[in-house]
mmCIF file of C-alpha atoms in Angstrom:
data_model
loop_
_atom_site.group_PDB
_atom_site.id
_atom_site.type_symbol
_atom_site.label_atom_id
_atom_site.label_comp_id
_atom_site.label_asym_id
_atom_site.label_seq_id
_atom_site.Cartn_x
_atom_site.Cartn_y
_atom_site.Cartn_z
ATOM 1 C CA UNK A 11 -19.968 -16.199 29.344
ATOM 2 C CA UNK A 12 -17.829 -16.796 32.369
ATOM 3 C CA UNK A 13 -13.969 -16.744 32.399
ATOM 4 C CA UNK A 14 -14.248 -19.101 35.148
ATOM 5 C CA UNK A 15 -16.725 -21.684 35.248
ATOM 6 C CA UNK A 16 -14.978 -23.281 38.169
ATOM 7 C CA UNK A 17 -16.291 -20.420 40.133
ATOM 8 C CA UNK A 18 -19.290 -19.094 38.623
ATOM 9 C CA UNK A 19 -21.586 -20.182 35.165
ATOM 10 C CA UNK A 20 -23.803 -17.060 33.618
ATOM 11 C CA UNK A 21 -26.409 -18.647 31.357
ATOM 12 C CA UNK A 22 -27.838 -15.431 29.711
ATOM 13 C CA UNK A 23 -31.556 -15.216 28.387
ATOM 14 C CA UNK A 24 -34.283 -12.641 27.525
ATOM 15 C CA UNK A 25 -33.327 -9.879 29.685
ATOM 16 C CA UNK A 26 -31.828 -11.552 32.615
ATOM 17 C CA UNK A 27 -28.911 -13.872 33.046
ATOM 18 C CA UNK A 28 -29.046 -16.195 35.496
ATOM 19 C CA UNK A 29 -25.082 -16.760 37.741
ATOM 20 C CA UNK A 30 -24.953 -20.116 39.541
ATOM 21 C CA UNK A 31 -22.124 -20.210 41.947
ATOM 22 C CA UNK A 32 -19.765 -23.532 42.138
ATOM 23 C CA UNK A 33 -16.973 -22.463 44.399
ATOM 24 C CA UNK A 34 -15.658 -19.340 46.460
ATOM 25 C CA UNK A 35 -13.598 -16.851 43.882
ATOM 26 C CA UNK A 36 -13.839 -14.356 41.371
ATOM 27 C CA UNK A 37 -15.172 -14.767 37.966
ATOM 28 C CA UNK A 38 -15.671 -11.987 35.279
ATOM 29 C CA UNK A 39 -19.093 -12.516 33.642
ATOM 30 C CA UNK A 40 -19.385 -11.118 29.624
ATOM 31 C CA UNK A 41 -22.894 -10.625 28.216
ATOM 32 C CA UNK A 42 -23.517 -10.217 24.639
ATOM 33 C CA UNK A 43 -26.711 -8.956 22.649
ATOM 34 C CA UNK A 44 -27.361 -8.636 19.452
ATOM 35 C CA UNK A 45 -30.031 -7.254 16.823
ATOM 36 C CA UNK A 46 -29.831 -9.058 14.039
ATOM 37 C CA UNK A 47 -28.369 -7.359 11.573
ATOM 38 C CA UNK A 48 -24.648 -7.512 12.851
ATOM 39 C CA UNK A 49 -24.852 -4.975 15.568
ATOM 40 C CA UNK A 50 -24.256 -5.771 18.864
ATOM 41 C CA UNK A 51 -23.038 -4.670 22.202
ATOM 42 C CA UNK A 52 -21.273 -6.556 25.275
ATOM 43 C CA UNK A 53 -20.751 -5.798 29.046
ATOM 44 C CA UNK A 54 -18.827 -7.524 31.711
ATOM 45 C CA UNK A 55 -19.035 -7.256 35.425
ATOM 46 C CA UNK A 56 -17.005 -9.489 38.444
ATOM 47 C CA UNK A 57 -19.052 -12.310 40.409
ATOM 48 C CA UNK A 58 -17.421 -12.934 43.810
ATOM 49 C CA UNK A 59 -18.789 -16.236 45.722
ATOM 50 C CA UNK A 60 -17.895 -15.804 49.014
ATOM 51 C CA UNK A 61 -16.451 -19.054 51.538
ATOM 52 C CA UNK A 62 -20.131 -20.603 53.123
ATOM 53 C CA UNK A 63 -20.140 -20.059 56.735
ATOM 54 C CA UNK A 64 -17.714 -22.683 58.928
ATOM 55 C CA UNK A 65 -20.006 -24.026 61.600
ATOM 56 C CA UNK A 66 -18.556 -23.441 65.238
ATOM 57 C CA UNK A 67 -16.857 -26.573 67.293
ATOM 58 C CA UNK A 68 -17.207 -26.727 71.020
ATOM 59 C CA UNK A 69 -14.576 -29.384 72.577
ATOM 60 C CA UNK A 70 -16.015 -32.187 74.897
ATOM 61 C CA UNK A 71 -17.460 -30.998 78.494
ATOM 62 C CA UNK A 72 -16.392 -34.022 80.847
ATOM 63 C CA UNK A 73 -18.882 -35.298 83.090
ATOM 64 C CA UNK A 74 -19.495 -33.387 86.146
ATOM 65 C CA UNK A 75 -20.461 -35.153 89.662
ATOM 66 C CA UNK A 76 -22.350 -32.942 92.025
ATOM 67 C CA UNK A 77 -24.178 -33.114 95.779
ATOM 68 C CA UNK A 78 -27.162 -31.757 96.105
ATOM 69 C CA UNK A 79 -26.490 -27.587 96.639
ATOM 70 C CA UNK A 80 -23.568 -27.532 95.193
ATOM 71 C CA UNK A 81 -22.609 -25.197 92.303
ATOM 72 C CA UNK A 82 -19.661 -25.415 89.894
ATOM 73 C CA UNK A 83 -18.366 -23.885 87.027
ATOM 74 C CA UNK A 84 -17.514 -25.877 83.962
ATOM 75 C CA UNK A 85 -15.218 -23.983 82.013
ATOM 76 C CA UNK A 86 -15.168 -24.936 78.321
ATOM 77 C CA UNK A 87 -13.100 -24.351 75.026
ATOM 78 C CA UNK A 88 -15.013 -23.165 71.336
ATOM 79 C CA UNK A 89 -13.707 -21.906 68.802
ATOM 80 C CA UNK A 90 -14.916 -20.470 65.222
ATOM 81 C CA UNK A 91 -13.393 -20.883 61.586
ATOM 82 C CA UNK A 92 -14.440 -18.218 60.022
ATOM 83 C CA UNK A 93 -13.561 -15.741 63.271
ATOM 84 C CA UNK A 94 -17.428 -14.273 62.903
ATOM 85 C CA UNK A 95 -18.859 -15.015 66.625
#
């Protein structure tokens, strides 16, 4: 069971339980056996999902007129939203 489904379901089954992330957050994830005969035992441990990866943006690069020879530097601007270049 997940105390936040917004961020995280746990669907638990024989031996494994399967976490399917929804959004970036923290969710704490309970999971419950039992035997039977009224015993049972629980654990819990945190699910973080982490923010996806922000694609980079480059800004326009004007049109550049050159003679034949000639060399020139276009200087451009880029910049990333998650700071990971």
């Amino acid at each position: 069971m997940s105390d936040n489904p917004g961020v995280a379901n746990a669907y638990p089954a024989a031996s494994v339980v399967q976490i399917v992330a929804n959004s970036p957050g923290s969710a704490n994830i309970t999971v419950t056996v039992e035997d039977g005969r009224g015993g049972l035992a629980s654990t819990a441990f945190v699910v973080t999902v982490v923010q996806p990866n922000g694609s980079p943006a480059i800004n326009p690069i004007p049109p550049v007129e050159l003679a034949p020879g000639e060399v020139r530097d276009m200087p451009f601007e880029a910049s990333d939203p998650d700071g990971d270049r």
